[in-house]
Coordinates of C-alpha atoms and ligand atoms in Angstrom, one line a residue:
M19 CA 0.0 0.0 0.0
G20 CA 1.3 3.5 -0.9
D21 CA 1.0 6.7 1.2
L22 CA -2.5 7.4 2.5
P23 CA -4.1 10.4 0.8
L24 CA -4.2 13.4 3.1
F25 CA -7.8 14.4 2.6
A26 CA -6.6 18.0 2.9
L27 CA -6.4 20.9 0.5
S28 CA -3.2 21.4 -1.4
E29 CA -1.1 24.5 -0.7
E30 CA -2.4 25.9 -4.0
H31 CA -6.0 25.4 -3.1
Q32 CA -5.4 26.8 0.3
A33 CA -3.9 29.9 -1.2
I34 CA -7.0 30.4 -3.5
R35 CA -9.2 30.0 -0.5
E36 CA -7.2 32.6 1.5
A37 CA -7.3 35.1 -1.5
V38 CA -11.0 34.8 -1.9
R39 CA -11.6 35.1 1.8
E40 CA -9.6 38.3 2.0
L41 CA -11.4 39.8 -1.0
C42 CA -14.8 38.8 0.4
A43 CA -14.1 40.5 3.8
A44 CA -13.1 43.7 2.0
K45 CA -15.4 43.9 -1.0
V46 CA -18.4 41.5 -0.6
E47 CA -19.4 41.2 3.1
P48 CA -19.7 45.0 3.6
F49 CA -22.5 45.2 1.0
A50 CA -24.3 41.8 1.8
A51 CA -27.0 43.3 4.1
A52 CA -27.8 46.2 1.8
V53 CA -28.0 44.0 -1.3
D54 CA -30.6 41.9 0.5
E55 CA -32.5 44.8 2.1
E56 CA -32.7 46.7 -1.2
A57 CA -33.0 43.6 -3.4
R58 CA -30.4 44.9 -5.7
Y59 CA -27.7 43.3 -7.8
P60 CA -24.4 43.2 -6.0
E61 CA -22.6 45.6 -8.3
E62 CA -19.7 46.0 -5.8
A63 CA -19.1 42.3 -5.5
A64 CA -19.5 41.8 -9.2
A65 CA -16.8 44.4 -10.0
A66 CA -14.4 43.0 -7.3
L67 CA -14.9 39.4 -8.4
Q68 CA -14.2 40.3 -12.0
A69 CA -11.1 42.4 -11.2
A70 CA -9.7 39.4 -9.3
D71 CA -10.8 36.9 -12.0
F72 CA -13.2 35.1 -9.7
H73 CA -16.3 35.9 -11.7
A74 CA -16.0 32.8 -13.9
P75 CA -12.9 31.0 -12.5
H76 CA -13.7 27.7 -14.2
V77 CA -13.1 29.0 -17.8
P78 CA -10.0 27.3 -19.1
E79 CA -6.8 29.3 -19.7
E80 CA -7.0 28.6 -23.5
Y81 CA -10.0 31.0 -23.6
G82 CA -8.3 33.6 -21.4
G83 CA -9.9 32.2 -18.2
A84 CA -8.3 31.6 -14.8
G85 CA -8.4 27.8 -15.4
A86 CA -9.5 26.9 -11.9
D87 CA -10.2 23.2 -11.5
A88 CA -13.6 22.1 -10.1
L89 CA -12.3 22.1 -6.5
A90 CA -10.8 25.6 -6.8
T91 CA -14.1 26.8 -8.2
V92 CA -16.0 25.2 -5.3
L93 CA -13.7 27.0 -2.9
V94 CA -14.3 30.4 -4.6
I95 CA -18.1 29.8 -4.4
E96 CA -18.0 28.5 -0.8
E97 CA -16.0 31.5 0.4
I98 CA -18.3 34.1 -1.3
A99 CA -21.4 32.3 0.0
R100 CA -20.0 32.4 3.5
V101 CA -20.7 36.1 3.5
C102 CA -23.2 36.7 0.7
V103 CA -25.1 33.9 -1.1
A104 CA -26.5 36.3 -3.8
S105 CA -22.9 37.3 -4.8
S106 CA -21.8 33.6 -4.9
L107 CA -24.3 33.1 -7.7
I108 CA -22.1 35.2 -10.0
P109 CA -19.4 32.5 -10.5
A110 CA -21.9 29.7 -9.9
V111 CA -24.4 30.7 -12.6
N112 CA -21.6 31.6 -15.0
K113 CA -20.4 28.0 -14.7
L114 CA -23.9 26.7 -15.0
G115 CA -24.6 28.7 -18.1
S116 CA -21.4 27.9 -19.9
M117 CA -20.9 24.3 -18.9
P118 CA -23.1 23.0 -21.8
L119 CA -20.6 24.7 -24.1
L120 CA -17.6 23.2 -22.4
L121 CA -19.2 19.7 -22.5
S122 CA -20.7 19.8 -26.0
G123 CA -20.0 23.0 -27.9
S124 CA -18.1 23.3 -31.1
A125 CA -14.6 24.7 -31.1
E126 CA -15.8 28.0 -32.6
L127 CA -18.7 28.4 -30.2
K128 CA -16.4 27.8 -27.2
Q129 CA -13.8 30.2 -28.5
T130 CA -16.4 33.0 -29.1
Y131 CA -18.4 32.8 -25.9
L132 CA -16.0 31.4 -23.3
S133 CA -13.5 34.1 -24.1
K134 CA -16.2 36.8 -23.8
L135 CA -17.2 35.3 -20.4
A136 CA -13.6 35.2 -19.2
A137 CA -12.9 38.7 -20.4
G138 CA -15.9 40.0 -18.4
E139 CA -17.9 41.0 -21.5
G140 CA -21.0 39.3 -20.1
G141 CA -22.3 36.6 -17.8
F142 CA -24.0 33.3 -18.8
S143 CA -27.4 32.1 -17.6
Y144 CA -29.0 28.7 -18.0
C145 CA -32.5 28.4 -19.4
L146 CA -34.0 24.9 -18.8
S147 CA -37.1 25.4 -16.6
E148 CA -40.5 26.7 -17.8
P149 CA -43.7 27.6 -16.0
D150 CA -45.1 24.0 -16.5
A151 CA -41.7 22.2 -16.7
G152 CA -39.8 22.3 -13.4
S153 CA -38.9 19.0 -12.0
D154 CA -40.2 17.4 -15.2
A155 CA -37.7 19.3 -17.3
A156 CA -38.2 17.2 -20.4
A157 CA -41.8 18.5 -20.6
M158 CA -40.6 21.8 -21.9
K159 CA -42.6 23.5 -24.7
T160 CA -40.1 26.1 -26.0
R161 CA -39.6 25.4 -29.7
A162 CA -36.7 25.9 -32.0
V163 CA -37.5 25.6 -35.6
R164 CA -35.1 25.5 -38.5
D165 CA -35.5 28.2 -41.1
G166 CA -32.9 28.0 -43.9
D167 CA -29.5 28.2 -42.1
D168 CA -31.1 29.7 -39.0
W169 CA -33.0 28.6 -35.9
V170 CA -36.0 30.4 -34.7
L171 CA -36.8 30.1 -31.0
S172 CA -40.2 30.8 -29.3
G173 CA -41.3 30.1 -25.7
V174 CA -41.0 31.1 -22.1
K175 CA -38.3 30.1 -19.7
R176 CA -38.8 30.5 -15.9
W177 CA -36.7 30.9 -12.8
I178 CA -33.7 32.1 -14.7
T179 CA -31.0 33.2 -12.3
N180 CA -29.3 36.5 -13.2
A181 CA -31.7 37.0 -16.2
G182 CA -31.4 40.5 -17.6
V183 CA -27.9 40.9 -16.1
S184 CA -26.4 38.1 -18.2
E185 CA -25.5 38.8 -21.8
Y186 CA -25.6 35.2 -22.9
Y187 CA -28.1 32.4 -22.3
T188 CA -28.0 28.6 -22.9
V189 CA -31.5 27.7 -24.0
M190 CA -32.9 24.2 -24.1
A191 CA -35.7 23.9 -26.7
V192 CA -37.7 21.2 -28.5
T193 CA -36.4 20.7 -32.0
D194 CA -38.4 17.5 -32.7
P195 CA -41.9 17.4 -31.2
T196 CA -42.7 14.2 -33.0
V197 CA -40.5 12.1 -30.7
S198 CA -42.9 9.9 -28.8
T199 CA -43.5 10.3 -25.0
G200 CA -40.9 8.3 -23.1
G201 CA -38.2 9.3 -25.6
K202 CA -39.2 13.0 -25.5
A203 CA -35.8 14.0 -24.2
K204 CA -34.3 13.0 -27.5
G205 CA -36.2 15.8 -29.3
I206 CA -34.5 18.6 -27.2
S207 CA -31.5 20.6 -28.4
A208 CA -29.4 23.4 -26.7
F209 CA -28.6 26.8 -28.1
V210 CA -26.7 30.0 -27.3
V211 CA -29.0 33.1 -27.3
E212 CA -27.7 36.6 -26.7
K213 CA -29.6 39.2 -24.7
S214 CA -29.2 41.5 -27.7
D215 CA -30.9 39.1 -30.1
E216 CA -34.2 40.5 -31.5
G217 CA -37.2 39.1 -29.7
V218 CA -35.5 38.4 -26.3
S219 CA -37.1 40.1 -23.3
F220 CA -37.5 39.6 -19.6
G221 CA -40.3 39.4 -17.0
A222 CA -40.4 41.4 -13.8
P223 CA -37.9 40.2 -11.1
E224 CA -39.5 37.6 -8.8
K225 CA -40.1 38.7 -5.2
K226 CA -38.3 36.1 -3.3
L227 CA -37.7 34.9 0.3
G228 CA -33.9 35.0 -0.1
I229 CA -31.0 35.5 -2.6
K230 CA -32.7 38.9 -3.2
G231 CA -29.5 40.4 -4.7
S232 CA -29.6 37.9 -7.6
P233 CA -32.4 38.7 -10.1
T234 CA -34.7 35.8 -11.0
R235 CA -36.8 36.5 -14.0
E236 CA -38.7 34.9 -16.9
V237 CA -37.0 35.0 -20.3
Y238 CA -39.3 35.5 -23.2
L239 CA -38.3 34.3 -26.7
D240 CA -40.5 35.8 -29.3
N241 CA -39.4 34.4 -32.7
V242 CA -35.8 34.8 -31.9
R243 CA -33.7 34.2 -35.0
I244 CA -30.2 32.9 -34.4
P245 CA -27.5 31.6 -36.8
G246 CA -27.5 27.8 -37.3
D247 CA -24.0 27.4 -35.7
R248 CA -25.3 28.6 -32.3
I249 CA -26.6 25.1 -31.6
I250 CA -24.6 23.4 -28.9
G251 CA -23.6 19.9 -30.0
E252 CA -25.7 17.7 -32.2
E253 CA -29.4 18.2 -32.7
G254 CA -31.3 16.1 -30.1
T255 CA -28.5 16.0 -27.5
G256 CA -29.7 19.1 -25.6
F257 CA -31.4 17.3 -22.7
E258 CA -28.4 15.0 -22.1
T259 CA -26.1 18.0 -22.2
A260 CA -28.4 19.8 -19.7
M261 CA -28.3 16.8 -17.3
R262 CA -24.6 16.4 -17.6
T263 CA -24.2 20.0 -16.9
L264 CA -26.2 19.7 -13.7
D265 CA -24.1 16.8 -12.6
H266 CA -21.1 19.2 -12.5
T267 CA -22.9 22.3 -11.2
R268 CA -24.9 20.6 -8.4
V269 CA -21.5 20.5 -6.8
T270 CA -21.3 24.3 -6.8
I271 CA -24.7 24.5 -5.1
A272 CA -23.3 22.2 -2.5
A273 CA -20.5 24.7 -2.1
Q274 CA -22.9 27.5 -1.6
A275 CA -24.7 25.5 1.0
V276 CA -21.5 24.7 2.9
G277 CA -20.5 28.4 2.7
V278 CA -23.7 29.8 4.1
A279 CA -23.8 27.2 6.8
Q280 CA -20.2 28.0 7.8
G281 CA -21.0 31.8 7.8
A282 CA -23.9 31.2 10.2
L283 CA -21.8 29.0 12.5
D284 CA -19.1 31.6 12.5
Y285 CA -21.6 34.2 13.7
A286 CA -23.2 31.9 16.2
L287 CA -19.9 31.0 17.7
G288 CA -18.8 34.6 18.1
Y289 CA -22.2 35.6 19.6
S290 CA -22.4 32.7 22.0
Q291 CA -19.1 33.8 23.6
E292 CA -20.2 37.4 24.0
R293 CA -23.8 37.0 25.1
Q294 CA -24.2 36.7 28.9
Q295 CA -27.2 35.1 30.6
F296 CA -27.6 33.7 34.1
G297 CA -24.3 35.3 34.9
K298 CA -22.2 33.5 32.3
R299 CA -21.5 33.2 28.6
I300 CA -24.3 31.3 26.8
A301 CA -21.4 29.2 25.2
D302 CA -20.8 27.8 28.7
F303 CA -24.2 26.0 28.7
Q304 CA -24.0 22.5 27.5
G305 CA -27.4 22.7 25.8
L306 CA -25.9 25.3 23.5
Q307 CA -22.6 23.5 23.1
F308 CA -24.5 20.4 21.8
L309 CA -26.2 22.7 19.2
L310 CA -22.8 24.2 18.1
A311 CA -21.2 20.7 18.0
D312 CA -23.9 19.4 15.7
M313 CA -23.6 22.4 13.4
G314 CA -19.8 22.1 13.1
M315 CA -19.9 18.3 12.7
K316 CA -22.5 18.4 9.9
I317 CA -20.9 21.2 8.0
E318 CA -17.6 19.3 8.0
A319 CA -19.3 16.2 6.7
A320 CA -21.0 18.3 4.0
R321 CA -17.8 19.9 3.0
Q322 CA -15.9 16.6 2.7
L323 CA -18.7 15.2 0.5
T324 CA -18.7 18.4 -1.6
Y325 CA -14.9 18.3 -2.1
A326 CA -15.1 14.6 -3.0
A327 CA -17.8 15.4 -5.6
A328 CA -15.6 18.2 -7.0
G329 CA -12.8 15.7 -7.6
R330 CA -15.3 13.6 -9.5
S331 CA -16.4 16.6 -11.5
E332 CA -12.8 17.5 -12.4
R333 CA -12.0 14.0 -13.6
G334 CA -15.5 13.4 -15.1
D335 CA -15.8 10.1 -13.2
K336 CA -18.8 7.9 -13.9
D337 CA -20.0 8.2 -10.4
L338 CA -20.3 12.0 -10.7
T339 CA -24.1 11.9 -11.1
F340 CA -24.4 10.1 -7.7
F341 CA -21.8 12.4 -6.0
G342 CA -23.2 15.7 -7.5
A343 CA -26.7 14.9 -6.4
A344 CA -25.6 13.5 -3.0
A345 CA -23.4 16.5 -2.2
K346 CA -26.1 19.1 -3.2
C347 CA -28.9 17.3 -1.3
F348 CA -26.9 16.6 1.8
A349 CA -25.2 20.0 2.0
S350 CA -28.3 22.0 1.4
D351 CA -30.2 20.0 4.1
V352 CA -27.3 20.8 6.4
A353 CA -27.4 24.5 5.4
M354 CA -31.1 24.8 6.3
E355 CA -30.6 23.1 9.6
V356 CA -27.5 25.0 10.6
T357 CA -28.8 28.4 9.6
T358 CA -32.0 27.8 11.4
N359 CA -30.1 26.8 14.5
A360 CA -27.9 29.8 14.2
V361 CA -31.0 32.0 14.5
Q362 CA -31.9 29.9 17.5
V363 CA -28.6 30.6 19.2
L364 CA -29.2 34.3 18.8
G365 CA -32.8 34.0 20.0
G366 CA -34.9 37.1 19.5
Y367 CA -31.9 39.0 18.1
G368 CA -31.4 36.3 15.5
Y369 CA -34.9 36.8 14.2
T370 CA -34.3 40.5 13.4
R371 CA -32.5 42.0 10.4
D372 CA -30.0 43.6 12.8
Y373 CA -28.0 40.4 12.6
P374 CA -27.0 38.4 9.5
V375 CA -28.3 35.0 10.5
E376 CA -31.9 35.5 9.4
R377 CA -30.7 36.5 6.0
M378 CA -28.5 33.4 5.9
M379 CA -31.5 31.2 6.9
R380 CA -33.6 32.7 4.1
D381 CA -30.8 32.4 1.6
A382 CA -30.1 28.8 2.6
K383 CA -33.6 27.6 1.6
I384 CA -33.1 28.0 -2.1
T385 CA -30.2 25.5 -2.1
Q386 CA -32.8 22.8 -1.3
I387 CA -34.8 23.8 -4.4
Y388 CA -32.8 25.0 -7.3
E389 CA -30.8 22.9 -9.7
G390 CA -33.3 20.2 -8.9
T391 CA -35.3 19.9 -5.7
N392 CA -33.9 17.6 -3.0
Q393 CA -36.7 15.2 -3.9
V394 CA -35.3 15.1 -7.5
Q395 CA -31.8 14.6 -6.1
R396 CA -33.0 11.6 -4.1
I397 CA -34.6 10.2 -7.3
V398 CA -31.3 10.6 -9.1
I399 CA -29.3 9.1 -6.2
A400 CA -31.7 6.1 -6.0
R401 CA -31.5 5.5 -9.8
Q402 CA -27.7 5.5 -9.6
L403 CA -27.7 3.0 -6.6
L404 CA -30.1 0.7 -8.4
A405 CA -28.0 0.9 -11.6
G406 CA -25.0 -0.2 -9.5
I407 CA -23.1 3.1 -10.0
Q408 CA -21.5 4.4 -6.9
S409 CA -17.9 4.9 -5.8
Ligands
LIG503 N1 -26.0 12.3 -17.7 C1 -26.2 11.9 -19.0 N2 -27.4 11.6 -19.5 C2 -28.4 11.7 -18.7 C3 -28.3 12.1 -17.4 C4 -27.0 12.4 -16.9 N3 -26.9 12.8 -15.6 N4 -29.6 12.2 -16.8 C5 -30.4 11.8 -17.8 N5 -29.7 11.5 -18.9 C6 -30.3 11.0 -20.2 C7 -30.8 9.6 -19.9 O1 -29.8 8.6 -20.1 C8 -31.9 9.5 -20.9 O2 -31.3 9.1 -22.2 P1 -31.8 7.8 -22.9 O3 -33.2 8.0 -23.3 O4 -30.9 7.6 -24.0 O5 -31.7 6.7 -21.8 C9 -32.4 10.9 -21.1 O6 -31.4 11.8 -20.6 C10 -33.7 11.2 -20.3 O7 -33.4 10.9 -18.9 P2 -34.5 10.4 -17.9 O8 -35.3 9.3 -18.5 O9 -33.8 10.1 -16.6 O10 -35.4 11.7 -17.8 P3 -36.6 12.0 -16.9 O11 -37.6 12.8 -17.7 O12 -37.1 10.8 -16.1 O13 -36.0 13.1 -15.9 C11 -34.9 13.9 -13.9 C12 -35.1 12.8 -14.9 C13 -33.7 13.5 -13.1 C14 -36.2 14.1 -13.0 C15 -34.6 15.3 -14.6 O14 -35.8 15.8 -15.3 C16 -34.2 16.4 -13.6 O15 -33.0 16.4 -13.2 N6 -35.1 17.3 -13.2 C17 -34.8 18.4 -12.4 C18 -34.5 19.5 -13.3 C19 -33.6 20.5 -12.7 O16 -32.6 20.2 -12.0 N7 -33.8 21.8 -13.0 C20 -33.0 22.8 -12.5 C21 -33.0 24.0 -13.5 S1 -31.6 24.9 -13.4 C22 -31.7 25.9 -12.1 O17 -32.4 25.7 -11.2 C23 -30.8 27.1 -12.1 C24 -31.4 28.4 -12.1 O18 -31.0 29.3 -12.9 C25 -32.6 28.7 -11.3

């Protein structure tokens, strides 16, 4: 037997984590409460992340990107989410929107759009869901019809993160409606649509419980004509590309969940050592210590699973589908529990907007819902187990 693996971050990964942590303390955290309160896009964070090349760190160096591997990208997202989940959606959604290109795009398409993303010319959003096609993503109705060399897209996409802010959109649409039920996913293709394409418009921002700094809007496609070469991969492969994308990016949602949970524990730890009741620090009460212990223990378990999933994402291992879903599902359940308990540690104060833990609790909730509800994750996990695919 050789040396045992360390299960620890390399020096390089530690350095990335330190650099993001420092940047977040100076340029992201100071605006987190205002961004939430005013439900406004985190312009300050966006500018700082872009200046430091953390806005889309996953873009490979050959396209002018930072070339961060999947674990480094997870660390960037985790650290930002620790102080502001809405801001962490900048690198997370840029990865989600551009992953279909990385997985299936032509060389030209990758060169054009990934270099624009890396250079900060515009972000990328991902358009899969529709008003009547959420968990059942393959039930989408948006159509893409061939017209000469072009494609013409029509339909409504819903729950699109950073819609309106992003310049570029990966849109999944039905190209072959004749494919029979059961094989319907085969009739779906993926495309790149630009915000400036004629016929693209956006709905009003949704009024949400959390991640208020990140706009969620409908995207309307009204006979949007795009050149034929904006199709991502072969016709009919769009659903598979969309699912493969989520295998990778569910790991980044897990990172958000670990980050927000850690942020809440950090605050609860500090508070419990300041707050005095019955003549001593509340941290000296065993009842509270048990709460803190469970929080720390579960966060660490979620973090290890997330980093293990990031390794699978980087290598493209066959058990990534299992690990991506498991990390997202476990970490987001932990985030909801930990942030709720952080509010409990602060008691009445925790329930007010004078302290950040109520925002963290509201922000944590979405991690159990987007990129597939945790019920969908459990379906995915069970299917992988039953197919005999696990580590
Ligand atoms: N990798 C490769 N191929 C895959 C795959 C994967 N992970 N998952 C499915 N496929 C393929 C299947 O092999 C199948 O192909 P064949 O017909 O050749 O076998 C095809 O895709 C259809 O797969 P299923 O039969 O499994 O499809 P389904 O209709 O039963 O759906 C599902 C399965 C897991 C429920 C899926 O619909 C799903 O993940 N739903 C949730 C959608 C989701 O996560 N939405 C999030 C939107 S993005 C977002 O939230 C971000 C934002 O901006 C807000």
